[in-house]
Short mmCIF file of C-alpha atoms and ligand atoms in Angstrom, two decimals:
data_model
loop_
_atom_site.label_atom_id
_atom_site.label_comp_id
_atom_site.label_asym_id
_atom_site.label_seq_id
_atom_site.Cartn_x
_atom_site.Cartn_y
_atom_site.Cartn_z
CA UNK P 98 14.55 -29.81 -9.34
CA UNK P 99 16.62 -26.96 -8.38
CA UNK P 100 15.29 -23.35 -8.02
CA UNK P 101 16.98 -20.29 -8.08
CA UNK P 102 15.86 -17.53 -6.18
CA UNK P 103 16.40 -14.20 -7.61
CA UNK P 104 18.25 -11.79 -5.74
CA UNK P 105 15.86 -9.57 -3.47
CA UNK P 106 12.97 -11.71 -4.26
CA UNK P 107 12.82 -14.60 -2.51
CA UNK P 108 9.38 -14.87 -3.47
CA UNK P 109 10.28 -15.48 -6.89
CA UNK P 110 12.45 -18.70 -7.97
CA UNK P 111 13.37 -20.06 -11.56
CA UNK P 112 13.30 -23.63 -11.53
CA UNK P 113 12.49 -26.19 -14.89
CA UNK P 114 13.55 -23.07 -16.98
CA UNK P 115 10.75 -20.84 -16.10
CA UNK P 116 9.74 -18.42 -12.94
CA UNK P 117 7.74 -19.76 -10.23
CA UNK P 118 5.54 -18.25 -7.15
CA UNK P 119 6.07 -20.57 -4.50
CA UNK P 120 5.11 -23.90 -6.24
CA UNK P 121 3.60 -22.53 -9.39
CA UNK P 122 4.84 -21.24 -12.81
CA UNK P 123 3.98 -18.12 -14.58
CA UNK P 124 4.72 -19.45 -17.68
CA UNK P 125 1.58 -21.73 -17.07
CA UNK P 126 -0.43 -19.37 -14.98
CA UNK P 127 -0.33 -16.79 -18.16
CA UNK P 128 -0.98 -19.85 -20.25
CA UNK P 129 -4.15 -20.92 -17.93
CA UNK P 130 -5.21 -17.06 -17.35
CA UNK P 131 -3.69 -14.87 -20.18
CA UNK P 132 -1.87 -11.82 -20.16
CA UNK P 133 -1.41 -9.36 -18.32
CA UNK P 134 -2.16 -11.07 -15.05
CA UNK P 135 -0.92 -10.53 -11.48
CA UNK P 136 0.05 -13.11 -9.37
CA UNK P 137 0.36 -13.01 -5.31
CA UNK P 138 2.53 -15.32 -3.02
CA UNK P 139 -0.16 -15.29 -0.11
CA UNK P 140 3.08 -17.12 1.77
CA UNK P 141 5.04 -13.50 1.23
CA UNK P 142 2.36 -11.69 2.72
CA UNK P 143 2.37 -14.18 5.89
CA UNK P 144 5.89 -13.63 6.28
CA UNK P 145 5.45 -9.96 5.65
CA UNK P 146 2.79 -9.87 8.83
CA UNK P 147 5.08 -11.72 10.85
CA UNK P 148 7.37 -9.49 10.86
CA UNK P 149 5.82 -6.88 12.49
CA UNK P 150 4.02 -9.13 14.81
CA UNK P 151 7.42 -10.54 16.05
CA UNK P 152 8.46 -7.19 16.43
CA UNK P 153 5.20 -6.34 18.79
CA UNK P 154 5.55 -9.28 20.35
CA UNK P 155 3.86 -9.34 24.16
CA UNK P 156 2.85 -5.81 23.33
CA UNK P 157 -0.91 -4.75 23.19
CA UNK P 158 -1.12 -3.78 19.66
CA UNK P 159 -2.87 -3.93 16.88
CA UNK P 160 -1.55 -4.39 12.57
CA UNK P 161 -4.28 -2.48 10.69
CA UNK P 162 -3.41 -3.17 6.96
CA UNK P 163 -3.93 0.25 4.95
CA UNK P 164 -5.67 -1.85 2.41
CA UNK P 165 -5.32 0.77 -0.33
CA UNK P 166 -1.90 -0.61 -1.18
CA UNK P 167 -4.22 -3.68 -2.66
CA UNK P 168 -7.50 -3.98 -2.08
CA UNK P 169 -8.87 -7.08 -3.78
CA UNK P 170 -10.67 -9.58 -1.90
CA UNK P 171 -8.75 -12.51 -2.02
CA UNK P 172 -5.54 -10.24 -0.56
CA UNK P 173 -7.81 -8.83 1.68
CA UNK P 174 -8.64 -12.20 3.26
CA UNK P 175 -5.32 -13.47 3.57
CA UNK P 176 -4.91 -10.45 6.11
CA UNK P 177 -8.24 -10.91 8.02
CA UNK P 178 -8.23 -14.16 8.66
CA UNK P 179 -4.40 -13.90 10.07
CA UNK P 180 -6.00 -11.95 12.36
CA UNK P 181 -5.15 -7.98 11.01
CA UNK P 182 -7.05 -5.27 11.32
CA UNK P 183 -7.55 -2.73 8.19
CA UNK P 184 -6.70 0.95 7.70
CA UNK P 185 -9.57 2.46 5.26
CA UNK P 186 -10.05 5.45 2.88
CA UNK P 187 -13.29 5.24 1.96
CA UNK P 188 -16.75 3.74 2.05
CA UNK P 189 -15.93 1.57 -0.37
CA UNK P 190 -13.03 0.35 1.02
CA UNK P 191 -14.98 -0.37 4.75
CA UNK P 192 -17.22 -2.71 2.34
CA UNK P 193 -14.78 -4.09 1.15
CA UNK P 194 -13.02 -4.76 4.90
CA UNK P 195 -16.70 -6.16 5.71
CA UNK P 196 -16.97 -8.31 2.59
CA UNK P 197 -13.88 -10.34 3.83
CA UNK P 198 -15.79 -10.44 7.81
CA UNK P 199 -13.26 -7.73 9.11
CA UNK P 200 -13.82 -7.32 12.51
CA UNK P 201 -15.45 -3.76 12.63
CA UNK P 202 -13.34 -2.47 16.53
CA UNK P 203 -10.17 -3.42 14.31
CA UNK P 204 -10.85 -0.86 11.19
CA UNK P 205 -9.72 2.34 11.38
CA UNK P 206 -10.80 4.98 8.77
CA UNK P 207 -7.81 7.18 7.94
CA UNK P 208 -8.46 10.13 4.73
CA UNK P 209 -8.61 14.25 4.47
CA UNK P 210 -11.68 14.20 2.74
CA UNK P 211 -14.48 11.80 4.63
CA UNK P 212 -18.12 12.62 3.29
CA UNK P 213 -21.12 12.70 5.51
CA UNK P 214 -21.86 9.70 4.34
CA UNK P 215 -18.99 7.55 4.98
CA UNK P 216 -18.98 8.93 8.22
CA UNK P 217 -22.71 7.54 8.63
CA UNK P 218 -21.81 3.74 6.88
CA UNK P 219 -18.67 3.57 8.97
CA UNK P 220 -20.92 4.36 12.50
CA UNK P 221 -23.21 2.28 11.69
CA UNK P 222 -20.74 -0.78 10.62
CA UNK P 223 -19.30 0.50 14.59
CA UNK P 224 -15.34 0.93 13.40
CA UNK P 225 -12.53 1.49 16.09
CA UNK P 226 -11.09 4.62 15.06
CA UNK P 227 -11.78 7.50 12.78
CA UNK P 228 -8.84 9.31 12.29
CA UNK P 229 -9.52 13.05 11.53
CA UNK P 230 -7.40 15.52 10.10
CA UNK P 231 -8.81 19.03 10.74
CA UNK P 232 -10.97 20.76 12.35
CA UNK P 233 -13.41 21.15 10.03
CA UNK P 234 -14.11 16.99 10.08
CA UNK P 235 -14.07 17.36 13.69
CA UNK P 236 -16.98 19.56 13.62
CA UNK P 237 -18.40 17.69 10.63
CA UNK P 238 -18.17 14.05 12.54
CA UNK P 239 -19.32 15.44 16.03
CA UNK P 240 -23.18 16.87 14.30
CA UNK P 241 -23.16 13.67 12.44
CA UNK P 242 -22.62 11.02 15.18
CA UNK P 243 -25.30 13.47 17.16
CA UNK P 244 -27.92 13.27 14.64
CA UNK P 245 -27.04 9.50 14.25
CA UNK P 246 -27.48 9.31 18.13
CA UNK P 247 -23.84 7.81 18.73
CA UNK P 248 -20.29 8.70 19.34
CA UNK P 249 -17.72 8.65 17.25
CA UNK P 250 -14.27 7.41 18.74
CA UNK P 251 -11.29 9.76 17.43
CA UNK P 252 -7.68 10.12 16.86
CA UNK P 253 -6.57 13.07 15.92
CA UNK P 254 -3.77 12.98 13.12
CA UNK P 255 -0.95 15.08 13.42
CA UNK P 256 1.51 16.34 11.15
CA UNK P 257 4.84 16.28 12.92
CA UNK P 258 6.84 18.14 10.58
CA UNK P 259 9.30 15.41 9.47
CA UNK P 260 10.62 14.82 6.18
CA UNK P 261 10.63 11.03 5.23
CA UNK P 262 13.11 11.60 2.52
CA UNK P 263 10.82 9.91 -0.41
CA UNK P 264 9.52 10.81 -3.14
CA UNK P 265 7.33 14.04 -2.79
CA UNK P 266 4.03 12.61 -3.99
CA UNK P 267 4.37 10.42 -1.35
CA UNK P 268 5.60 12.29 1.59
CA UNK P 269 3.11 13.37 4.07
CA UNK P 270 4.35 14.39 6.83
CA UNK P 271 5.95 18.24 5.87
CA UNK P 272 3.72 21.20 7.04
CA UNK P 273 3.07 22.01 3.32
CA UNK P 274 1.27 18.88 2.55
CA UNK P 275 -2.37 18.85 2.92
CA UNK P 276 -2.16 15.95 5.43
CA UNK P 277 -3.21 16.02 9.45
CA UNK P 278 -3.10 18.66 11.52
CA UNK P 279 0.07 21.07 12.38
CA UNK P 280 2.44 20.13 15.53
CA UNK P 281 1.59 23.55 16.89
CA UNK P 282 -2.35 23.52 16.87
CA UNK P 283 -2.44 20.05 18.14
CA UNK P 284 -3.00 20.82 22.35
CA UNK P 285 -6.01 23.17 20.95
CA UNK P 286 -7.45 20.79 18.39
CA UNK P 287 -7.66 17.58 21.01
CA UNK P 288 -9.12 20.47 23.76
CA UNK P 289 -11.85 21.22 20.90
CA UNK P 290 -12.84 17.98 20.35
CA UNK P 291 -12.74 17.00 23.60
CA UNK P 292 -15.32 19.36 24.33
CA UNK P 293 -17.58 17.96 21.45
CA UNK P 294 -20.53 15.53 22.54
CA UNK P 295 -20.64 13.24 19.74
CA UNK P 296 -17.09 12.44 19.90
CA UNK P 297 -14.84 10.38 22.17
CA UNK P 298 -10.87 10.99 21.84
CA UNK P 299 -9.66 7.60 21.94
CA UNK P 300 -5.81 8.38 20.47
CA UNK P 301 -3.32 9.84 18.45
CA UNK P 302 -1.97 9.26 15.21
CA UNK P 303 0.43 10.12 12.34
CA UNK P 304 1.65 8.70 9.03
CA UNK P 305 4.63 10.81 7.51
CA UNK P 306 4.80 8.66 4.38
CA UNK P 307 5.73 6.34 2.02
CA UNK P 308 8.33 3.98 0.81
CA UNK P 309 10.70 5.29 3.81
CA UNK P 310 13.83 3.27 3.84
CA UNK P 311 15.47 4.62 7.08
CA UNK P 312 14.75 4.38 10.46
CA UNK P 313 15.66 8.10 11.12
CA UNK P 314 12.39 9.80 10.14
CA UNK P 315 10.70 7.20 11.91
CA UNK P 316 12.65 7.91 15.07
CA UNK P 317 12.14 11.89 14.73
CA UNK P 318 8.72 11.64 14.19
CA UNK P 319 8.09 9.32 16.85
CA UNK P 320 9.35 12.45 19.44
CA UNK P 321 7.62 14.78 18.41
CA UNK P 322 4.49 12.68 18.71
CA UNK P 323 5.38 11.33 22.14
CA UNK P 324 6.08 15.34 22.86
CA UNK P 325 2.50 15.59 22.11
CA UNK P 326 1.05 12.77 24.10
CA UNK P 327 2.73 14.37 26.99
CA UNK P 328 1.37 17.63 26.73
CA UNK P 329 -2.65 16.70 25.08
CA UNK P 330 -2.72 14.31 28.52
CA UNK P 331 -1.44 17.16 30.51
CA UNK P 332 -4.27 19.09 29.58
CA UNK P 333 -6.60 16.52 30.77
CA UNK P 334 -6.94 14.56 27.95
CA UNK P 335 -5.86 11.30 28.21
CA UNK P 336 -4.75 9.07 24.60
CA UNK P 337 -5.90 4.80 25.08
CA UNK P 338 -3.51 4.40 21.37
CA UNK P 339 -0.90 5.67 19.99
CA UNK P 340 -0.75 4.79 15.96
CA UNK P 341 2.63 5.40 14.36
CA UNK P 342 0.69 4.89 10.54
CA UNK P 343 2.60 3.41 7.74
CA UNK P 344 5.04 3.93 5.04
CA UNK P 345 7.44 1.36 5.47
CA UNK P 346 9.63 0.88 1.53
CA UNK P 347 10.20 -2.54 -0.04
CA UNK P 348 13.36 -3.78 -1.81
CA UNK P 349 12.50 -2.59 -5.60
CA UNK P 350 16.05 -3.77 -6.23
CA UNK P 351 17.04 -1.13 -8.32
CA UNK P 352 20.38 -1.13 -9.78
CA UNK P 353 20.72 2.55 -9.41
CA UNK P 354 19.20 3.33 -6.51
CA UNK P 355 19.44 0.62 -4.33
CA UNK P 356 16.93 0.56 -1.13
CA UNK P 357 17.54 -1.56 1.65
CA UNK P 358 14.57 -0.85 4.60
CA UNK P 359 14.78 -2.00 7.80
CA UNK P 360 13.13 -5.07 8.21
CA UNK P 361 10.02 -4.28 10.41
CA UNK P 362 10.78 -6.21 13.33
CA UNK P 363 13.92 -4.28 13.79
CA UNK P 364 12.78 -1.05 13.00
CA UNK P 365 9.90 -1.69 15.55
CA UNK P 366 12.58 -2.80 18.12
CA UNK P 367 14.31 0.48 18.56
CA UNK P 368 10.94 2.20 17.78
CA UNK P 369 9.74 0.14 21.09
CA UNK P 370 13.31 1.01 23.13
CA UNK P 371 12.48 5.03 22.46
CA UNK P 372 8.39 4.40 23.41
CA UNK P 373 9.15 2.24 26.37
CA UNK P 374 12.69 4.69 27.41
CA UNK P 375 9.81 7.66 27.56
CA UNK P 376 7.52 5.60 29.74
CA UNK P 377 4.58 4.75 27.12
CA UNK P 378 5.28 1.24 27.35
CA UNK P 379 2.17 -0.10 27.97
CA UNK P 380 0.18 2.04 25.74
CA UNK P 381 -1.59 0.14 22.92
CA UNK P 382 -0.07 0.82 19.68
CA UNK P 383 -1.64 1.00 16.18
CA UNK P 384 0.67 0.67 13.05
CA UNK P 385 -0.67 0.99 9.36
CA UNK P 386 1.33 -0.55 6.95
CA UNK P 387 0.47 -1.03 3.61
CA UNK P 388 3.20 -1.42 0.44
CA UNK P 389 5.06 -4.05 2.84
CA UNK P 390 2.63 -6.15 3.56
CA UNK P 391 2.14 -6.55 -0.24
CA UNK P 392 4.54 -5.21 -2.37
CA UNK P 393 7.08 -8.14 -3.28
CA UNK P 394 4.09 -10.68 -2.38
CA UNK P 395 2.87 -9.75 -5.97
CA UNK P 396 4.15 -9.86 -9.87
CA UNK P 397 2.90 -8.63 -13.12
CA UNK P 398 3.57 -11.35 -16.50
CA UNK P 399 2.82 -9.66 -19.47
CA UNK P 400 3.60 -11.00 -23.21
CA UNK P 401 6.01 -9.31 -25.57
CA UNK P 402 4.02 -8.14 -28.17
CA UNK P 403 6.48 -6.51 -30.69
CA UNK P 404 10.48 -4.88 -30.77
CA UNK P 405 11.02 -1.98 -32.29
CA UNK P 406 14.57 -0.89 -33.35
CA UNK P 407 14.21 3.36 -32.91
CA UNK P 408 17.29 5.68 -33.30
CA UNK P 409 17.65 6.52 -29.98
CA UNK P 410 15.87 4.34 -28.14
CA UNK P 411 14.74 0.40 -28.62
CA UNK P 412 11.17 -0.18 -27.61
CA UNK P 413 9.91 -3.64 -26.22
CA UNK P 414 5.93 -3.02 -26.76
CA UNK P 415 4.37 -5.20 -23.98
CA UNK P 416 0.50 -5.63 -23.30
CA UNK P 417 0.64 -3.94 -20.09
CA UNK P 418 0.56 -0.53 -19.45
CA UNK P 419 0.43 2.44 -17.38
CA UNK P 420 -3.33 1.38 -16.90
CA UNK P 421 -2.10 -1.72 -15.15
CA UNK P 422 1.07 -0.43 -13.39
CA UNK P 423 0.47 3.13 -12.70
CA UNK P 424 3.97 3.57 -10.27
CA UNK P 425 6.61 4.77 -13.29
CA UNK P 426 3.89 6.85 -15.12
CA UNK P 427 3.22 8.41 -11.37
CA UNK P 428 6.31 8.72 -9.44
CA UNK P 429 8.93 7.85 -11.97
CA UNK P 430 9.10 4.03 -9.95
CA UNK P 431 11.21 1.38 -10.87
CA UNK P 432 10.44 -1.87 -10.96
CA UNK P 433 12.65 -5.13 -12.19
CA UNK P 434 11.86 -7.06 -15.55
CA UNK P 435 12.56 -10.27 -15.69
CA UNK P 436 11.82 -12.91 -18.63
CA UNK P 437 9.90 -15.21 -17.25
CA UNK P 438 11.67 -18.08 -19.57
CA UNK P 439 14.95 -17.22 -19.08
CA UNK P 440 18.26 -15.45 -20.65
CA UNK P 441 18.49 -17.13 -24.26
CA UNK P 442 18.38 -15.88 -27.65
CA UNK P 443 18.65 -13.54 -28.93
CA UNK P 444 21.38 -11.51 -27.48
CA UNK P 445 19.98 -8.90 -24.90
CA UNK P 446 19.36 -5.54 -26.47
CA UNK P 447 19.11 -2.41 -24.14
CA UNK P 448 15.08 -1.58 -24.60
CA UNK P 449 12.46 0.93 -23.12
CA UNK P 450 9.72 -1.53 -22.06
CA UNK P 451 6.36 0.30 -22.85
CA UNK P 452 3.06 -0.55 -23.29
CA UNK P 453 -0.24 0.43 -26.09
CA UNK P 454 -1.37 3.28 -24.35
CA UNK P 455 -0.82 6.23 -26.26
CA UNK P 456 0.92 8.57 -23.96
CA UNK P 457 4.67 8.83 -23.61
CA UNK P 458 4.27 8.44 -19.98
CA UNK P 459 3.14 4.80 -20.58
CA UNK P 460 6.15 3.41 -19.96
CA UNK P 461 7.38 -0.16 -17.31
CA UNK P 462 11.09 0.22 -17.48
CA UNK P 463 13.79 2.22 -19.24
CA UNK P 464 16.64 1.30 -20.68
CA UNK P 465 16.69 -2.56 -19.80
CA UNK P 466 18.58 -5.40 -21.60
CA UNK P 467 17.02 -7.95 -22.39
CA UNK P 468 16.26 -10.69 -24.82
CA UNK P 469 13.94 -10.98 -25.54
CA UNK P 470 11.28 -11.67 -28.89
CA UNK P 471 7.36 -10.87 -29.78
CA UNK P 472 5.29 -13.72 -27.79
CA UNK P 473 7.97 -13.94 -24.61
CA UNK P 474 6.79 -13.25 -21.29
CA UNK P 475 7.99 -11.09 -19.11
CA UNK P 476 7.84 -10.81 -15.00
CA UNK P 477 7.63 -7.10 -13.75
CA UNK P 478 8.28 -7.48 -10.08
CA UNK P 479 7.46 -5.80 -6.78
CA UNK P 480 3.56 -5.35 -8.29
CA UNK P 481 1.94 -6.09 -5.28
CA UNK P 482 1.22 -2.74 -3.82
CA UNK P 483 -0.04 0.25 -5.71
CA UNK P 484 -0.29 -1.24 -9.26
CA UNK P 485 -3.86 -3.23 -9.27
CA UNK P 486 -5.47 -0.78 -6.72
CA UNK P 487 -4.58 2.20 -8.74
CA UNK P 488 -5.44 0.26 -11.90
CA UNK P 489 -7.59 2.24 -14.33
CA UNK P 490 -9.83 1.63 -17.85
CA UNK P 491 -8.03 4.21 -19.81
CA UNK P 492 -8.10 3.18 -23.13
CA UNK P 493 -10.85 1.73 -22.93
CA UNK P 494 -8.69 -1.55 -21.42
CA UNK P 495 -9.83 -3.93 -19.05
CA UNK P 496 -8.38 -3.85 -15.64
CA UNK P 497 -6.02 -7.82 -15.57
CA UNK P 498 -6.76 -10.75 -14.30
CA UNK P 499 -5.26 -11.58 -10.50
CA UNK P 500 -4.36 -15.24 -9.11
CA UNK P 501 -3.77 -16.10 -5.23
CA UNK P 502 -1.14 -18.75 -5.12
CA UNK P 503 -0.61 -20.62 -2.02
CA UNK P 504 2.37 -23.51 -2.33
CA UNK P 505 1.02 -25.22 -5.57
CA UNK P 506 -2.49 -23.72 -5.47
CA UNK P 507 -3.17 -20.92 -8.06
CA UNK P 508 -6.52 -19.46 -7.21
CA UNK P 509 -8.34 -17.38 -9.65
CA UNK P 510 -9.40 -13.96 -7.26
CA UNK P 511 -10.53 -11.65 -9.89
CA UNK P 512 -11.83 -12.45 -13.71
CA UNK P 513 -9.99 -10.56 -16.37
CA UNK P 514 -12.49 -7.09 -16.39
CA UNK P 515 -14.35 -7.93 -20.00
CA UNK P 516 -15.47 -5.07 -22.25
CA UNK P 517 -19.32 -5.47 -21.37
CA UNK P 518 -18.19 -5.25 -17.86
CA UNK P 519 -16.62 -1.46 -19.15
CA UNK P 520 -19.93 -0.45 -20.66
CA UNK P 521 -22.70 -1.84 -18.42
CA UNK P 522 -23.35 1.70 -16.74
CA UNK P 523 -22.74 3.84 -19.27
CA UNK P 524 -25.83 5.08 -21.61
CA UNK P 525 -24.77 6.59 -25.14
C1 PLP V 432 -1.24 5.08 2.46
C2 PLP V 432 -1.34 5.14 3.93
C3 PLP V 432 -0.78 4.14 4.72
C4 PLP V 432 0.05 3.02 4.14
O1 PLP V 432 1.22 3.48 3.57
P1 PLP V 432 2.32 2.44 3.02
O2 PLP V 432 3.41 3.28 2.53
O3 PLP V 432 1.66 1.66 1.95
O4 PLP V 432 2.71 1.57 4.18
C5 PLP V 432 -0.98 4.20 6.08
N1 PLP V 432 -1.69 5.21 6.65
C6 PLP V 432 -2.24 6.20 5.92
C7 PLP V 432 -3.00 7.26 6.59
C8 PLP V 432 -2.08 6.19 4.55
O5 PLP V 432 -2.61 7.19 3.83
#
């Protein structure tokens, strides 16, 4: 049997007339699980890891996967027990981390807007790292690891001014975004802390965005932190890690806008020639990456549920939606369709692919041929990272169903979210 890898997603072949992940087809995964359902090549996200772990190769330093790009369990394990650490946002996400037996030194808790409370559960589970972003949570995590009678190792996150040249919801690193703390006060924030008995300055850290597809802001960024290394230690305060974030894009393999990224190993080795070159070598190094660990690991199959002929526009109804794949509703993403069966009849028509939610927003893909006909499935790819973690009820629509497939093992990792599981806490 011969398969046919589509080009820019290796992790997706057609073989026997249908699409497969690794050794299993969607055709019968829908059939088995329904629609919509995403499915996960836990072989992709291997590969994705290794990447970055060839690139730190003999190097002290640590992956910390910035789980909010997907945070279901099953994905979640797949990266613990290949030894990652995890990046966190919230409480929920450290139990989460936990619930998979993440090791607690290797989480570090990343977010502008920690509560007293999260601050508490994450000293108590004894994580590696909280990095703060202003001085406000300084002062907040310094009284609480006092009254809690510990302290609480920080990194301070800076915001070094760089633009990452993505989209703006996702940039991060420009002084008018609310993220980290300016280049400028830097020097005075670390002396503050410093000076604060419930904390211990452990590094430095600094995450300019997402889906970056050049090396360049990467490279500017990475100065201006190292300027900043140089001067906090020259104050007397001296920086055990260094944590360069995430942000790294994926291949969406848009026809219009076509995205090539470095691949992370060689992004990471002239990221390492400029650390080593400036004499931080040896320093231990923290990276958070998130949509490429994930993002082409994962697709969405959803069934065709009618065509409608319009006079501008041809719709292709699907029964997915914005609920399920948030990215074009949010950031105006693209991501490929693909039937998972197959060009055939009838002749390809040029279609907006939306789904039954009523807003205009909800909407997969516009202006896409394809042939398609009511009861066809359809593969939207690149679903792996920010689509099932951002999923929501609206609508009143249960959240999909999610398989784990490992060569020619389809594991079930999360039931299709029923309506009684929608109404159990709510009182009329
Ligand atoms: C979202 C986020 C990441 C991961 O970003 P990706 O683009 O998914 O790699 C890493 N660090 C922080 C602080 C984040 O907010």
């Amino acid at each position: 049997m011969s398969a046919t890898v589509l080009p820019g997603h290796p992790q997706v072949a057609r073989s026997a007339g249908t699409l497969h992940v690794e050794g299993c087809s969607l055709a019968a995964l829908a059939r088995e699980h329904g629609t919509p359902l995403f499915v996960y090549s836990r072989q992709w996200m291997l590969d994705a890891l290794a990447a970055y772990q060839r690139g730190f190769a003999g190097r002290d330093a640590m992956v910390c996967y910035a789980m909010k790009a997907n945070s279901s369990l099953g994905v979640l394990r797949v990266f613990a027990e290949a030894g990652c650490g995890f990046d966190i946002v919230s409480g929920g996400e450290l139990a989460r981390a936990l619930a998979v037996g993440a090791e607690p030194s290797r989480i570090i808790f990343s977010g502008v807007g920690k509560s007293r409370a999260e601050m508490r559960q994450a000293l108590a589970a004894g994580i590696g790292c909280f990095n703060v972003e202003s001085e406000a949570e300084i002062d907040v995590l310094n009284e609480v690891a006092l009254a809690e009678g510990r302290r609480a190792p920080i990194s301070i996150r800076i915001n070094p001014n760089v633009d990452p040249k993505t989209h703006p919801y996702i940039s991060t690193g420009l002084k008018g975004n609310k993220f980290g703390v300016a280049h400028d006060r830097a020097v005075a924030t670390y002396r503050h802390a410093a000076g604060l008995p419930g904390l211990e300055v452990v590094g430095i850290d600094c995450h300019i965005g997402s889906q970056i597809t050049e090396a360049a802001p990467y490279l500017d960024a990475l100065e201006r932190v190292l300027d900043l290394v140089e001067a906090i230690e020259a104050a007397g305060i001296p920086l055990r890690h260094l944590d360069f974030g995430g942000g790294l894009g994926i291949d969406y393999s848009s026809p219009n806008d076509r995205q090539s990224p470095p691949a992370a190993d060689a992004l990471w080795r002239q990221l390492l020639a400029r650390i080593d070159a400036r004499g931080f070598g040896d320093r231990k190094l923290v990276i958070e990456p998130g949509r490429s660990l994930v993002g082409n690991a994962g697709v969405c199959v959803t069934e065709v549920l009618y065509t409608k002929p319009g006079e501008d526009k041809n719709f292709c109804i699907v029964d997915a939606a914005m609920n399920d794949l948030p990215r074009p509703a949010m950031y105006q993403a693209f991501h490929a369709i693909v039937p998972v069966a197959g060009e055939g009849e009838p002749a390809p028509v040029v279609y907006d692919v939306v789904g039954p939610v009523c807003e205009s927003g909800d909407w997969i893909g516009r202006d896409r041929a394809l042939a398609v006909q009511p009861g066809d499935l359809l593969a939207v790819l690149s679903a792996g990272a920010y689509c099932m973690s951002m999923a929501s009820n609206y609508n009143t629509r249960g959240r999909a169903a999610e398989v784990l497939v490992s060569g020619e093992q389809a594991r079930l990792i999360r039931q299709r979210e029923s309506v009684e599981d929608q109404l159990r806490s709510e009182r009329a």
